[in-house]
């Protein structure tokens, strides 16, 4: 997945030129459509997922992780849908699909094979927890947007490898925020690229919008965007940053005003988020 910067001037052009974009299994798209349909039953969803035996095995492995706290192991997708619910199984499908996709070091962003995965999962889980604590209108989309918020970095690192050394230098040595360094170097950011990618994947438009604006909640005034930006901050604060060599991403506490919480409430939530991530280690490592 390599191209040259001189032939690319925008995120749209980058996505348009790449022939081998990261993709999700077709079954994931089917799960998203069916899980949001109130007329679809567990048996129907299980039938569609069961067409892909390898994916079914991965999904059941996720479902049986200690995170979900079930008293017994589930042996079928239909059983998982009945026990956990449609929306949770939708999240399970996304986890099962993105785990192998995200398990790679991203030159310029993270030297660790698990850096993108662990950070992304942390943001997704914290955002999902936030919907239960704060009054935000994205209960069903928060986990997905959190998990995929940095997927654009996967594309940029793979497509523009010759420029990743410059990006690393700007972030680590010049101490620039990643999205500002991208904008200066490429003319576009991972948020833009990620949003375009999930549009290609035909995920709900709201998820693409949240990814596109997850560093811009002050400008948009969007509480859902503020939740993703805040979850990103919390993940970094709790040690789930992509690149430990890079300075902490700046966080404007005015984002808390958009989210509608105080600094004291934020401190309390950070403790809860830490507990959630501690309880999620088996899920995050798929053990």
CSV table of C-alpha atoms in Angstrom, one decimal:
chain,number,residue,atom,x,y,z
A,1,UNK,CA,0.0,0.0,0.0
A,2,UNK,CA,2.6,2.6,-1.1
A,3,UNK,CA,2.2,5.8,-3.0
A,4,UNK,CA,4.2,9.1,-3.2
A,5,UNK,CA,3.3,12.3,-1.5
A,6,UNK,CA,3.9,14.4,-4.6
A,7,UNK,CA,0.9,12.7,-6.2
A,8,UNK,CA,-1.4,13.2,-3.2
A,9,UNK,CA,-2.8,16.6,-2.1
A,10,UNK,CA,-5.8,15.6,-0.1
A,11,UNK,CA,-7.3,12.8,2.0
A,12,UNK,CA,-9.8,12.1,-0.7
A,13,UNK,CA,-7.1,11.7,-3.3
A,14,UNK,CA,-5.1,9.4,-1.0
A,15,UNK,CA,-8.1,7.2,-0.4
A,16,UNK,CA,-8.9,7.3,-4.1
A,17,UNK,CA,-5.5,6.3,-5.3
A,18,UNK,CA,-4.9,3.3,-3.0
A,19,UNK,CA,-5.8,0.0,-4.5
A,20,UNK,CA,-5.5,-2.1,-1.4
A,21,UNK,CA,-7.2,-0.2,1.4
A,22,UNK,CA,-7.7,-1.9,4.7
A,23,UNK,CA,-11.0,-3.7,4.6
A,24,UNK,CA,-13.5,-5.4,7.0
A,25,UNK,CA,-15.0,-8.8,6.3
A,26,UNK,CA,-18.3,-8.6,4.4
A,27,UNK,CA,-20.0,-10.3,7.3
A,28,UNK,CA,-19.3,-7.3,9.6
A,29,UNK,CA,-21.2,-5.0,7.2
A,30,UNK,CA,-24.0,-7.5,7.3
A,31,UNK,CA,-24.0,-7.6,11.1
A,32,UNK,CA,-24.2,-3.8,11.3
A,33,UNK,CA,-27.2,-3.7,9.0
A,34,UNK,CA,-29.0,-6.6,10.7
A,35,UNK,CA,-28.3,-5.6,14.3
A,36,UNK,CA,-30.0,-2.2,13.7
A,37,UNK,CA,-33.1,-3.8,12.2
A,38,UNK,CA,-35.7,-4.4,14.9
A,39,UNK,CA,-37.3,-7.1,12.8
A,40,UNK,CA,-34.1,-9.3,12.7
A,41,UNK,CA,-34.0,-12.2,15.2
A,42,UNK,CA,-31.0,-13.8,16.9
A,43,UNK,CA,-31.3,-16.9,14.7
A,44,UNK,CA,-31.1,-14.8,11.5
A,45,UNK,CA,-28.1,-12.9,12.6
A,46,UNK,CA,-26.4,-16.1,13.8
A,47,UNK,CA,-27.1,-17.7,10.4
A,48,UNK,CA,-25.3,-14.9,8.5
A,49,UNK,CA,-22.3,-14.8,10.8
A,50,UNK,CA,-22.1,-18.6,10.7
A,51,UNK,CA,-21.3,-18.5,6.9
A,52,UNK,CA,-17.8,-17.4,7.8
A,53,UNK,CA,-16.5,-20.1,10.1
A,54,UNK,CA,-13.1,-18.5,10.9
A,55,UNK,CA,-14.8,-15.2,11.8
A,56,UNK,CA,-17.4,-17.1,13.9
A,57,UNK,CA,-14.6,-18.7,15.9
A,58,UNK,CA,-12.9,-15.3,16.6
A,59,UNK,CA,-16.2,-13.7,17.6
A,60,UNK,CA,-17.0,-16.5,20.1
A,61,UNK,CA,-13.5,-16.1,21.5
A,62,UNK,CA,-14.2,-12.5,22.1
A,63,UNK,CA,-17.7,-13.2,23.5
A,64,UNK,CA,-16.2,-15.7,26.0
A,65,UNK,CA,-13.6,-13.3,27.3
A,66,UNK,CA,-13.7,-12.5,31.0
A,67,UNK,CA,-14.8,-8.9,30.3
A,68,UNK,CA,-18.4,-9.9,29.7
A,69,UNK,CA,-18.6,-11.8,33.0
A,70,UNK,CA,-20.8,-14.7,31.8
A,71,UNK,CA,-21.3,-17.5,34.2
A,72,UNK,CA,-20.8,-20.1,31.5
A,73,UNK,CA,-19.2,-20.2,28.0
A,74,UNK,CA,-21.4,-19.6,25.0
A,75,UNK,CA,-21.0,-22.1,22.2
A,76,UNK,CA,-23.0,-20.5,19.4
A,77,UNK,CA,-23.6,-17.1,17.9
A,78,UNK,CA,-27.3,-17.4,18.5
A,79,UNK,CA,-26.6,-18.0,22.2
A,80,UNK,CA,-24.3,-15.0,22.3
A,81,UNK,CA,-27.0,-12.8,20.7
A,82,UNK,CA,-29.6,-13.9,23.2
A,83,UNK,CA,-27.3,-13.5,26.3
A,84,UNK,CA,-25.5,-10.3,25.3
A,85,UNK,CA,-27.9,-8.5,23.0
A,86,UNK,CA,-27.7,-7.3,19.4
A,87,UNK,CA,-25.6,-4.2,20.0
A,88,UNK,CA,-23.0,-6.0,22.0
A,89,UNK,CA,-22.7,-8.7,19.3
A,90,UNK,CA,-22.2,-5.9,16.8
A,91,UNK,CA,-19.3,-4.6,18.9
A,92,UNK,CA,-17.9,-8.2,19.2
A,93,UNK,CA,-18.0,-8.5,15.4
A,94,UNK,CA,-16.0,-5.2,15.1
A,95,UNK,CA,-13.4,-6.3,17.7
A,96,UNK,CA,-13.0,-9.7,16.0
A,97,UNK,CA,-12.5,-8.0,12.6
A,98,UNK,CA,-10.1,-5.2,13.7
A,99,UNK,CA,-7.9,-7.2,16.0
A,100,UNK,CA,-5.8,-8.7,13.2
A,101,UNK,CA,-6.0,-5.5,11.2
A,102,UNK,CA,-4.6,-3.4,14.0
A,103,UNK,CA,-1.8,-5.7,15.1
A,104,UNK,CA,1.1,-4.0,13.5
A,105,UNK,CA,3.7,-1.3,14.3
A,106,UNK,CA,2.9,1.9,12.5
A,107,UNK,CA,6.1,3.7,11.5
A,108,UNK,CA,5.8,7.4,12.5
A,109,UNK,CA,3.0,6.7,15.0
A,110,UNK,CA,3.9,3.7,17.2
A,111,UNK,CA,6.9,1.4,17.4
A,112,UNK,CA,4.9,-1.3,19.1
A,113,UNK,CA,2.9,-4.0,17.3
A,114,UNK,CA,0.0,-3.7,19.8
A,115,UNK,CA,0.2,0.1,20.2
A,116,UNK,CA,-2.7,1.0,17.9
A,117,UNK,CA,-4.8,-1.9,19.1
A,118,UNK,CA,-4.4,-1.2,22.8
A,119,UNK,CA,-5.0,2.5,22.5
A,120,UNK,CA,-8.0,2.1,20.2
A,121,UNK,CA,-9.6,-0.5,22.4
A,122,UNK,CA,-9.0,1.7,25.5
A,123,UNK,CA,-10.7,4.7,23.8
A,124,UNK,CA,-13.6,2.6,22.7
A,125,UNK,CA,-14.2,1.1,26.1
A,126,UNK,CA,-13.8,4.4,27.8
A,127,UNK,CA,-16.2,6.1,25.4
A,128,UNK,CA,-18.7,3.3,25.9
A,129,UNK,CA,-18.4,3.7,29.7
A,130,UNK,CA,-18.9,7.4,29.2
A,131,UNK,CA,-22.3,6.9,27.6
A,132,UNK,CA,-23.5,5.2,30.8
A,133,UNK,CA,-22.2,8.1,33.0
A,134,UNK,CA,-22.8,11.2,30.9
A,135,UNK,CA,-25.9,12.2,28.9
A,136,UNK,CA,-24.6,11.7,25.4
A,137,UNK,CA,-26.7,10.8,22.4
A,138,UNK,CA,-24.4,8.1,20.9
A,139,UNK,CA,-24.9,5.1,23.1
A,140,UNK,CA,-24.8,2.7,20.2
A,141,UNK,CA,-22.0,4.4,18.2
A,142,UNK,CA,-19.6,5.4,21.0
A,143,UNK,CA,-17.6,2.2,21.1
A,144,UNK,CA,-17.3,1.9,17.3
A,145,UNK,CA,-16.2,5.6,17.0
A,146,UNK,CA,-13.7,5.2,19.8
A,147,UNK,CA,-12.2,1.9,18.4
A,148,UNK,CA,-11.8,3.4,14.9
A,149,UNK,CA,-10.9,7.0,15.8
A,150,UNK,CA,-7.3,6.5,14.7
A,151,UNK,CA,-7.8,4.1,11.8
A,152,UNK,CA,-6.6,6.8,9.4
A,153,UNK,CA,-3.1,6.4,10.9
A,154,UNK,CA,-3.1,2.8,9.6
A,155,UNK,CA,-3.6,4.1,6.1
A,156,UNK,CA,-1.2,7.0,6.2
A,157,UNK,CA,1.7,4.9,7.7
A,158,UNK,CA,1.2,2.2,5.1
A,159,UNK,CA,0.7,4.5,2.2
A,160,UNK,CA,3.4,7.1,2.9
A,161,UNK,CA,6.3,5.2,4.5
A,162,UNK,CA,9.0,7.5,3.2
A,163,UNK,CA,7.6,10.4,5.2
A,164,UNK,CA,7.1,8.7,8.5
A,165,UNK,CA,10.6,9.6,9.7
A,166,UNK,CA,9.7,13.3,9.3
A,167,UNK,CA,6.4,12.8,11.1
A,168,UNK,CA,8.1,11.1,14.0
A,169,UNK,CA,10.7,13.9,14.2
A,170,UNK,CA,8.0,16.6,14.2
A,171,UNK,CA,6.0,14.8,17.0
A,172,UNK,CA,8.7,13.5,19.2
A,173,UNK,CA,11.5,16.1,18.8
A,174,UNK,CA,9.5,19.2,17.8
A,175,UNK,CA,6.7,18.2,20.2
A,176,UNK,CA,3.9,18.9,17.8
A,177,UNK,CA,0.5,17.3,18.2
A,178,UNK,CA,0.1,14.5,15.7
A,179,UNK,CA,-2.8,16.0,13.8
A,180,UNK,CA,-1.0,19.3,13.5
A,181,UNK,CA,2.2,17.6,12.2
A,182,UNK,CA,0.1,15.7,9.7
A,183,UNK,CA,-1.5,18.8,8.5
A,184,UNK,CA,1.8,20.6,8.0
A,185,UNK,CA,3.5,17.6,6.3
A,186,UNK,CA,0.7,16.2,4.2
A,187,UNK,CA,-2.0,18.8,4.0
A,188,UNK,CA,-4.5,16.5,5.6
A,189,UNK,CA,-4.9,14.5,8.9
A,190,UNK,CA,-5.6,11.0,10.1
A,191,UNK,CA,-9.1,12.1,11.1
A,192,UNK,CA,-10.0,13.0,7.5
A,193,UNK,CA,-8.5,9.8,6.1
A,194,UNK,CA,-10.2,7.6,8.8
A,195,UNK,CA,-13.6,9.2,8.2
A,196,UNK,CA,-13.3,8.5,4.5
A,197,UNK,CA,-12.2,4.9,5.1
A,198,UNK,CA,-15.2,4.1,7.3
A,199,UNK,CA,-17.4,5.7,4.7
A,200,UNK,CA,-15.9,3.2,2.2
A,201,UNK,CA,-16.7,0.5,4.7
A,202,UNK,CA,-20.3,1.7,4.7
A,203,UNK,CA,-20.5,2.2,8.4
A,204,UNK,CA,-23.1,4.6,9.7
A,205,UNK,CA,-22.4,8.3,8.7
A,206,UNK,CA,-22.5,9.4,12.3
A,207,UNK,CA,-19.4,7.3,13.0
A,208,UNK,CA,-17.5,8.9,10.2
A,209,UNK,CA,-18.5,12.3,11.4
A,210,UNK,CA,-17.3,11.5,15.0
A,211,UNK,CA,-13.9,10.2,13.6
A,212,UNK,CA,-13.5,13.3,11.4
A,213,UNK,CA,-14.1,15.7,14.3
A,214,UNK,CA,-12.6,13.9,17.3
A,215,UNK,CA,-10.0,16.7,17.8
A,216,UNK,CA,-12.5,19.5,17.1
A,217,UNK,CA,-15.2,19.2,19.7
A,218,UNK,CA,-14.6,22.8,20.8
A,219,UNK,CA,-15.2,24.0,17.3
A,220,UNK,CA,-18.2,21.9,16.7
A,221,UNK,CA,-19.8,22.1,20.2
A,222,UNK,CA,-20.8,18.4,19.6
A,223,UNK,CA,-21.1,16.5,22.9
A,224,UNK,CA,-20.6,13.2,21.2
A,225,UNK,CA,-17.4,14.4,19.6
A,226,UNK,CA,-16.4,15.7,23.0
A,227,UNK,CA,-16.9,12.2,24.5
A,228,UNK,CA,-14.5,10.7,21.9
A,229,UNK,CA,-11.9,13.4,22.4
A,230,UNK,CA,-12.2,13.0,26.2
A,231,UNK,CA,-12.0,9.2,26.0
A,232,UNK,CA,-8.8,9.7,23.9
A,233,UNK,CA,-7.4,11.9,26.6
A,234,UNK,CA,-8.3,9.5,29.4
A,235,UNK,CA,-6.7,6.6,27.5
A,236,UNK,CA,-3.5,8.5,27.2
A,237,UNK,CA,-3.6,9.6,30.9
A,238,UNK,CA,-4.0,6.0,31.9
A,239,UNK,CA,-0.9,4.9,30.0
A,240,UNK,CA,-2.6,3.7,26.8
A,241,UNK,CA,-0.8,6.1,24.5
A,242,UNK,CA,0.3,4.9,21.0
A,243,UNK,CA,3.9,6.3,21.3
A,244,UNK,CA,5.4,6.5,24.8
A,245,UNK,CA,8.2,8.6,23.3
A,246,UNK,CA,5.9,11.4,22.1
A,247,UNK,CA,4.7,14.2,24.4
A,248,UNK,CA,1.1,13.9,25.7
A,249,UNK,CA,-1.5,15.1,23.3
A,250,UNK,CA,-2.7,18.5,24.5
A,251,UNK,CA,-6.1,18.5,26.0
A,252,UNK,CA,-8.2,21.7,26.4
A,253,UNK,CA,-10.2,21.4,29.6
A,254,UNK,CA,-12.9,23.4,27.9
A,255,UNK,CA,-13.9,20.1,26.2
A,256,UNK,CA,-15.3,19.2,29.6
A,257,UNK,CA,-17.7,22.1,29.3
A,258,UNK,CA,-18.9,20.8,26.0
A,259,UNK,CA,-19.3,17.4,27.6
A,260,UNK,CA,-21.1,19.0,30.5
A,261,UNK,CA,-18.9,17.8,33.4
A,262,UNK,CA,-16.7,19.5,36.0
A,263,UNK,CA,-13.0,18.8,36.6
A,264,UNK,CA,-14.0,17.0,39.8
A,265,UNK,CA,-16.4,14.8,37.9
A,266,UNK,CA,-13.7,14.1,35.3
A,267,UNK,CA,-11.3,13.0,38.1
A,268,UNK,CA,-13.9,10.6,39.4
A,269,UNK,CA,-14.6,9.3,35.9
A,270,UNK,CA,-10.9,8.7,35.3
A,271,UNK,CA,-10.8,6.4,38.3
A,272,UNK,CA,-13.8,4.5,36.9
A,273,UNK,CA,-12.2,4.3,33.4
A,274,UNK,CA,-9.1,2.8,35.0
A,275,UNK,CA,-11.1,0.1,36.7
A,276,UNK,CA,-12.9,-0.7,33.4
A,277,UNK,CA,-9.6,-1.1,31.5
A,278,UNK,CA,-8.1,-3.2,34.3
A,279,UNK,CA,-11.1,-5.5,34.1
A,280,UNK,CA,-10.8,-5.6,30.3
A,281,UNK,CA,-7.3,-7.0,29.9
A,282,UNK,CA,-8.5,-10.4,28.7
A,283,UNK,CA,-10.7,-8.7,26.1
A,284,UNK,CA,-8.0,-6.4,24.9
A,285,UNK,CA,-5.5,-9.2,24.5
A,286,UNK,CA,-8.2,-11.7,23.3
A,287,UNK,CA,-7.2,-14.2,25.9
